[in-house]
Short mmCIF file of C-alpha atoms in Angstrom, two decimals:
data_model
loop_
_atom_site.label_atom_id
_atom_site.label_comp_id
_atom_site.label_asym_id
_atom_site.label_seq_id
_atom_site.Cartn_x
_atom_site.Cartn_y
_atom_site.Cartn_z
CA UNK D 286 -0.31 -32.98 13.76
CA UNK D 287 -3.38 -31.81 11.84
CA UNK D 288 -5.17 -29.78 14.53
CA UNK D 289 -3.74 -27.50 17.22
CA UNK D 290 -4.46 -24.30 19.14
CA UNK D 291 -2.97 -21.05 17.87
CA UNK D 292 -2.84 -17.92 20.02
CA UNK D 293 -2.49 -14.29 18.97
CA UNK D 294 -1.11 -13.08 22.29
CA UNK D 295 -2.07 -9.44 22.81
CA UNK D 296 0.56 -7.62 24.88
CA UNK D 297 1.36 -4.03 25.76
CA UNK D 298 4.26 -2.48 23.86
CA UNK D 299 6.62 -0.33 25.94
CA UNK D 300 8.69 1.91 23.70
CA UNK D 301 12.42 2.25 24.34
CA UNK D 302 12.86 5.54 22.45
CA UNK D 303 13.43 7.53 25.65
CA UNK D 304 14.50 4.68 27.93
CA UNK D 305 17.58 5.41 30.02
CA UNK D 306 18.75 1.82 29.51
CA UNK D 307 17.06 0.42 26.38
CA UNK D 308 18.79 -2.98 26.68
CA UNK D 309 17.42 -3.42 30.19
CA UNK D 310 13.96 -2.45 28.87
CA UNK D 311 14.23 -5.09 26.13
CA UNK D 312 15.27 -7.71 28.70
CA UNK D 313 12.26 -6.75 30.82
CA UNK D 314 9.99 -7.16 27.78
CA UNK D 315 11.35 -10.68 27.24
CA UNK D 316 10.62 -11.48 30.89
CA UNK D 317 7.03 -10.22 30.49
CA UNK D 318 6.62 -12.40 27.40
CA UNK D 319 7.90 -15.41 29.34
CA UNK D 320 5.36 -14.74 32.10
CA UNK D 321 2.43 -14.23 29.70
CA UNK D 322 3.27 -17.30 27.60
CA UNK D 323 3.55 -19.37 30.76
CA UNK D 324 0.12 -18.22 31.92
CA UNK D 325 -1.41 -18.69 28.47
CA UNK D 326 -0.04 -22.22 28.15
CA UNK D 327 -1.44 -23.15 31.56
CA UNK D 328 -4.85 -21.67 30.67
CA UNK D 329 -5.18 -23.05 27.13
CA UNK D 330 -3.62 -26.43 27.79
CA UNK D 331 -1.23 -28.75 25.93
CA UNK D 332 -2.94 -28.23 22.57
CA UNK D 333 -1.31 -24.78 22.33
CA UNK D 334 1.39 -25.10 19.67
CA UNK D 335 1.68 -21.64 18.08
CA UNK D 336 1.95 -18.22 19.75
CA UNK D 337 2.23 -15.04 17.68
CA UNK D 338 3.41 -11.85 19.42
CA UNK D 339 2.57 -8.27 18.35
CA UNK D 340 4.73 -6.20 16.05
CA UNK D 341 7.91 -4.72 17.64
CA UNK D 342 6.70 -5.86 21.06
CA UNK D 343 10.21 -5.59 22.54
CA UNK D 344 10.95 -1.98 21.63
CA UNK D 345 8.25 0.01 19.93
CA UNK D 346 9.22 1.74 16.70
CA UNK D 347 11.70 4.49 15.70
CA UNK D 348 10.43 8.04 15.58
CA UNK D 349 13.14 10.49 14.49
CA UNK D 350 16.16 8.35 15.36
CA UNK D 351 18.78 7.90 12.68
CA UNK D 352 19.65 4.42 11.41
CA UNK D 353 22.75 4.41 13.62
CA UNK D 354 20.82 5.53 16.71
CA UNK D 355 18.08 2.92 16.33
CA UNK D 356 20.54 0.14 15.55
CA UNK D 357 22.34 0.90 18.80
CA UNK D 358 19.23 1.43 20.89
CA UNK D 359 16.81 -1.24 19.70
CA UNK D 360 18.20 -3.68 17.11
CA UNK D 361 19.01 -7.26 18.13
CA UNK D 362 21.79 -9.51 16.91
CA UNK D 363 20.62 -12.74 15.23
CA UNK D 364 21.53 -15.44 17.71
CA UNK D 365 21.95 -12.83 20.45
CA UNK D 366 20.81 -13.17 24.09
CA UNK D 367 17.28 -11.94 23.42
CA UNK D 368 16.63 -14.57 20.77
CA UNK D 369 18.20 -17.24 22.97
CA UNK D 370 15.87 -16.28 25.82
CA UNK D 371 12.86 -16.32 23.50
CA UNK D 372 13.96 -19.71 22.16
CA UNK D 373 14.03 -21.00 25.71
CA UNK D 374 10.42 -19.87 26.15
CA UNK D 375 9.38 -21.79 23.04
CA UNK D 376 11.27 -24.90 24.17
CA UNK D 377 9.94 -24.74 27.73
CA UNK D 378 6.35 -24.79 26.52
CA UNK D 379 6.92 -27.00 23.45
CA UNK D 380 5.45 -24.53 20.99
CA UNK D 381 6.32 -22.33 18.04
CA UNK D 382 6.81 -18.67 18.97
CA UNK D 383 6.68 -15.87 16.38
CA UNK D 384 8.37 -12.62 17.45
CA UNK D 385 8.82 -9.39 15.51
CA UNK D 386 11.91 -7.27 16.24
CA UNK D 387 14.43 -4.92 14.72
CA UNK D 388 17.74 -6.60 14.06
CA UNK D 389 21.25 -6.03 12.77
CA UNK D 390 22.96 -7.92 9.96
CA UNK D 391 26.71 -8.30 9.62
CA UNK D 392 26.42 -8.04 5.84
CA UNK D 393 24.75 -4.61 6.08
CA UNK D 394 26.54 -2.95 9.03
CA UNK D 395 25.03 0.52 8.53
CA UNK D 396 21.41 -0.67 8.38
CA UNK D 397 18.89 -2.64 10.39
CA UNK D 398 15.84 -4.63 9.28
CA UNK D 399 12.47 -5.40 10.81
CA UNK D 400 12.51 -9.16 11.21
CA UNK D 401 9.90 -11.74 12.10
CA UNK D 402 11.44 -14.88 13.54
CA UNK D 403 9.67 -18.17 14.29
CA UNK D 404 11.31 -20.18 17.06
CA UNK D 405 10.60 -23.90 17.28
CA UNK D 406 9.87 -26.16 20.28
CA UNK D 407 13.58 -26.96 20.14
CA UNK D 408 14.39 -23.29 20.66
CA UNK D 409 15.78 -22.90 17.15
CA UNK D 410 14.94 -20.26 14.55
CA UNK D 411 13.12 -22.13 11.77
CA UNK D 412 12.16 -18.97 9.86
CA UNK D 413 13.61 -15.48 9.60
CA UNK D 414 11.66 -13.08 7.42
CA UNK D 415 12.75 -9.48 6.87
CA UNK D 416 9.86 -7.15 6.08
CA UNK D 417 9.78 -6.13 2.41
CA UNK D 418 7.31 -3.23 2.56
CA UNK D 419 8.06 -0.40 5.00
CA UNK D 420 7.74 3.34 4.71
CA UNK D 421 10.79 4.39 6.73
CA UNK D 422 12.66 1.19 7.71
CA UNK D 423 15.28 -0.43 5.44
CA UNK D 424 14.14 -3.59 3.66
CA UNK D 425 15.90 -6.31 1.65
CA UNK D 426 14.48 -4.68 -1.49
CA UNK D 427 16.52 -1.55 -0.68
CA UNK D 428 19.77 -3.55 -0.99
CA UNK D 429 18.29 -6.08 -3.38
CA UNK D 430 21.21 -7.45 -5.38
CA UNK D 431 23.51 -7.89 -2.40
CA UNK D 432 20.72 -9.32 -0.23
CA UNK D 433 19.78 -11.97 -2.78
CA UNK D 434 23.45 -12.79 -3.30
CA UNK D 435 23.77 -13.48 0.43
CA UNK D 436 20.44 -15.13 1.25
CA UNK D 437 18.89 -16.22 -2.05
CA UNK D 438 15.23 -15.82 -2.92
CA UNK D 439 14.26 -18.49 -0.37
CA UNK D 440 15.69 -16.21 2.30
CA UNK D 441 13.54 -13.35 1.02
CA UNK D 442 10.29 -15.36 0.88
CA UNK D 443 10.72 -18.10 3.50
CA UNK D 444 8.16 -20.76 4.39
CA UNK D 445 8.87 -23.05 7.35
CA UNK D 446 7.67 -26.61 6.90
CA UNK D 447 6.94 -27.83 10.41
CA UNK D 448 5.00 -30.49 12.27
CA UNK D 449 2.11 -28.03 12.67
CA UNK D 450 1.99 -27.09 8.98
CA UNK D 451 3.71 -24.65 6.68
CA UNK D 452 4.23 -21.31 8.42
CA UNK D 453 4.95 -17.89 6.91
CA UNK D 454 4.81 -14.27 8.08
CA UNK D 455 3.05 -11.13 6.91
CA UNK D 456 4.35 -8.20 8.96
CA UNK D 457 1.88 -5.47 9.90
CA UNK D 458 0.77 -3.47 6.84
CA UNK D 459 2.12 -6.18 4.54
CA UNK D 460 -1.25 -7.89 4.94
CA UNK D 461 -2.44 -5.11 2.60
CA UNK D 462 -0.09 -6.37 -0.13
CA UNK D 463 -1.88 -9.28 -1.87
CA UNK D 464 1.17 -10.20 -3.96
CA UNK D 465 3.25 -11.13 -0.91
CA UNK D 466 0.64 -13.42 0.62
CA UNK D 467 -0.03 -15.03 -2.77
CA UNK D 468 3.68 -15.67 -3.37
CA UNK D 469 4.04 -17.30 0.05
CA UNK D 470 0.90 -19.39 -0.50
CA UNK D 471 2.23 -20.57 -3.84
CA UNK D 472 5.35 -21.60 -1.93
CA UNK D 473 3.16 -23.72 0.33
CA UNK D 474 2.26 -21.44 3.26
CA UNK D 475 -0.81 -22.64 5.17
CA UNK D 476 -0.69 -20.40 8.25
CA UNK D 477 0.14 -16.70 8.04
CA UNK D 478 1.52 -15.29 11.28
CA UNK D 479 0.63 -11.60 11.37
CA UNK D 480 2.45 -9.51 14.00
CA UNK D 481 0.83 -6.09 13.85
CA UNK D 482 0.37 -2.82 15.71
CA UNK D 483 -2.71 -1.08 14.41
CA UNK D 484 -5.78 0.97 15.21
CA UNK D 485 -8.63 -1.22 16.39
CA UNK D 486 -12.29 -0.37 15.94
CA UNK D 487 -15.72 -2.02 16.11
CA UNK D 488 -15.88 -1.26 12.37
CA UNK D 489 -13.75 -3.27 9.96
CA UNK D 490 -10.49 -1.35 9.50
CA UNK D 491 -8.33 -1.83 6.37
CA UNK D 492 -6.05 -4.47 7.88
CA UNK D 493 -9.00 -6.42 9.28
CA UNK D 494 -10.60 -6.46 5.83
CA UNK D 495 -7.27 -7.50 4.31
CA UNK D 496 -6.81 -10.37 6.76
CA UNK D 497 -10.08 -11.88 5.63
CA UNK D 498 -9.26 -11.33 1.97
CA UNK D 499 -5.79 -12.90 2.26
CA UNK D 500 -7.29 -15.92 4.05
CA UNK D 501 -9.95 -16.46 1.38
CA UNK D 502 -7.68 -15.78 -1.61
CA UNK D 503 -5.00 -18.16 -0.43
CA UNK D 504 -6.97 -20.78 1.53
CA UNK D 505 -4.86 -20.04 4.60
CA UNK D 506 -5.25 -19.34 8.31
CA UNK D 507 -4.24 -15.91 9.64
CA UNK D 508 -3.11 -15.54 13.26
CA UNK D 509 -2.96 -11.79 13.89
CA UNK D 510 -1.53 -10.40 17.17
CA UNK D 511 -2.05 -6.69 17.81
CA UNK D 512 -0.62 -4.58 20.61
CA UNK D 513 -2.54 -4.38 23.86
CA UNK D 514 -1.70 -0.71 24.29
CA UNK D 515 1.37 1.44 23.70
CA UNK D 516 3.40 3.36 26.29
CA UNK D 517 6.61 5.36 26.45
CA UNK D 518 5.97 7.78 23.57
CA UNK D 519 3.61 10.69 22.96
CA UNK D 520 1.14 8.74 20.80
CA UNK D 521 -2.03 7.97 22.83
CA UNK D 522 -1.66 4.52 24.31
CA UNK D 523 -4.94 3.07 23.10
CA UNK D 524 -4.23 3.98 19.47
CA UNK D 525 -2.93 0.43 18.98
CA UNK D 526 -5.01 -1.64 21.34
CA UNK D 527 -7.14 -4.70 20.75
CA UNK D 528 -8.61 -6.72 17.94
CA UNK D 529 -6.11 -9.58 17.80
CA UNK D 530 -7.83 -12.39 15.94
CA UNK D 531 -7.61 -15.80 14.35
CA UNK D 532 -9.13 -16.09 10.84
CA UNK D 533 -9.85 -19.39 9.12
CA UNK D 534 -9.31 -20.28 5.47
CA UNK D 535 -12.83 -19.14 4.55
CA UNK D 536 -12.43 -15.69 6.10
CA UNK D 537 -14.31 -16.38 9.34
CA UNK D 538 -13.10 -14.98 12.65
CA UNK D 539 -12.64 -17.96 14.97
CA UNK D 540 -11.69 -15.74 17.93
CA UNK D 541 -11.15 -12.02 18.56
CA UNK D 542 -9.81 -10.12 21.57
CA UNK D 543 -11.03 -6.87 23.06
CA UNK D 544 -8.72 -4.21 24.49
CA UNK D 545 -5.76 -4.73 26.82
CA UNK D 546 -3.44 -7.65 27.33
CA UNK D 547 -5.35 -10.79 26.43
CA UNK D 548 -5.23 -14.46 25.47
CA UNK D 549 -8.79 -14.44 24.13
CA UNK D 550 -7.68 -14.60 20.47
CA UNK D 551 -7.02 -18.34 20.52
CA UNK D 552 -8.62 -21.03 18.38
CA UNK D 553 -8.06 -24.49 16.99
CA UNK D 554 -6.67 -24.65 13.44
CA UNK D 555 -7.75 -27.72 11.47
CA UNK D 556 -5.13 -28.37 8.81
CA UNK D 557 -6.99 -31.39 7.47
CA UNK D 558 -9.96 -29.19 6.58
CA UNK D 559 -7.69 -26.57 5.01
CA UNK D 560 -5.83 -29.12 2.91
CA UNK D 561 -9.07 -30.74 1.80
CA UNK D 562 -10.32 -27.27 0.79
CA UNK D 563 -7.16 -26.60 -1.24
CA UNK D 564 -7.50 -29.85 -3.16
CA UNK D 565 -11.20 -29.55 -4.01
CA UNK D 566 -11.81 -28.50 -7.65
CA UNK D 567 -14.33 -25.75 -8.26
CA UNK D 568 -14.80 -22.01 -8.69
CA UNK D 569 -13.86 -21.42 -5.08
CA UNK D 570 -10.37 -22.87 -5.46
CA UNK D 571 -8.86 -19.47 -6.15
CA UNK D 572 -5.24 -20.45 -5.58
CA UNK D 573 -5.39 -23.01 -8.40
CA UNK D 574 -6.84 -20.41 -10.79
CA UNK D 575 -4.03 -17.85 -10.56
CA UNK D 576 -2.66 -16.94 -14.01
CA UNK D 577 0.95 -16.50 -12.95
CA UNK D 578 2.30 -16.08 -16.49
CA UNK D 579 -0.14 -13.29 -17.25
CA UNK D 580 0.58 -11.30 -14.12
CA UNK D 581 4.36 -11.75 -14.28
CA UNK D 582 4.36 -10.10 -17.70
CA UNK D 583 1.92 -7.35 -16.74
CA UNK D 584 3.76 -6.37 -13.56
CA UNK D 585 7.02 -6.15 -15.49
CA UNK D 586 5.51 -3.41 -17.66
CA UNK D 587 5.11 -0.98 -14.75
CA UNK D 588 7.84 1.13 -13.18
CA UNK D 589 6.96 1.05 -9.47
CA UNK D 590 9.25 1.34 -6.45
CA UNK D 591 12.74 0.56 -7.65
CA UNK D 592 15.14 -1.79 -5.86
CA UNK D 593 18.52 -0.90 -4.41
CA UNK D 594 17.75 2.55 -3.04
CA UNK D 595 20.03 2.05 -0.02
CA UNK D 596 22.78 0.17 -1.82
CA UNK D 597 25.10 3.16 -1.35
CA UNK D 598 24.33 3.47 2.38
CA UNK D 599 21.83 5.05 4.79
CA UNK D 600 19.55 7.94 3.87
CA UNK D 601 17.61 10.34 6.04
CA UNK D 602 13.87 10.07 6.66
CA UNK D 603 13.04 12.66 4.01
CA UNK D 604 14.55 10.46 1.30
CA UNK D 605 11.88 7.77 1.84
CA UNK D 606 9.10 10.31 1.34
CA UNK D 607 10.80 11.71 -1.76
CA UNK D 608 11.16 8.21 -3.19
CA UNK D 609 7.45 7.60 -2.77
CA UNK D 610 6.59 10.87 -4.50
CA UNK D 611 8.82 9.92 -7.42
CA UNK D 612 7.18 6.50 -7.66
CA UNK D 613 3.70 8.04 -7.64
CA UNK D 614 4.76 10.42 -10.41
CA UNK D 615 6.09 7.56 -12.55
CA UNK D 616 2.94 5.51 -12.05
CA UNK D 617 0.40 8.31 -12.53
CA UNK D 618 2.23 11.14 -14.25
CA UNK D 619 -0.08 14.07 -14.98
CA UNK D 620 -3.32 12.17 -14.41
CA UNK D 621 -6.00 14.32 -12.78
CA UNK D 622 -4.27 17.62 -13.40
#
């Protein structure tokens, strides 16, 4: 299949932070997703093959909860009932479904990760990516040696080779990290799924600028699903509302949604055109001009955020802020004083 419809399905996020029964709230969110995907598939027709859901659409995000509290309240088990139900949605409509959720891992029983999972038309997980850049949530980089021992580097930077092309995920603010998108593109990624929850504006916000840059730099499509509002916590509900979009490999917005729950951000992705673009010599073929040897050596010279910070177990929220301050000090020292 070289052309198909991709949908960034904009849905309201209902936070479970104060829910009396958070598991029931998560189950209700799965039911809403089933209903909205069913309606979207009927509206857009059989060409719909990829649906990307917003960031943490099942639960919202932790506020002041400890690792243990959020694991209990909001984290899913890989292969658990929620993923099985989501897999059934993908199978029922014969499409790939990308969902972002917090999840547990038996190898790291005191932690949780923010995962993006792509479920196939067979209802199976064909990609599981754990977010690598997060301010307050544990990441594989925080338990780096053990994580790589368990999952290998392919488990850290996965690309799913499917009948609709090579799929990868950039989670939320990770679209601002050019190295991650470039690494995934070098591994073959053609379509970046981008579950996000962000401020939307008529002006180009940082993530919107970054989506276009990542598409151009890597000759890749970006399917970006934002929240259609946020409820259940004190943050104003329209702070993360609207702007879901589909970007082509030349940085053009093929479709963009307004505010509220919406299926407007849907467009056809032409893989033949993308692959032709990637194989055409010239100044515009940026991916072929990357000097990997140069940048590998240069990056190794700089002492940025260090791996393994949670190898000894959970830390409180203040530790993450302190780590960032220490990293800034190492990178910049006394500059500007």
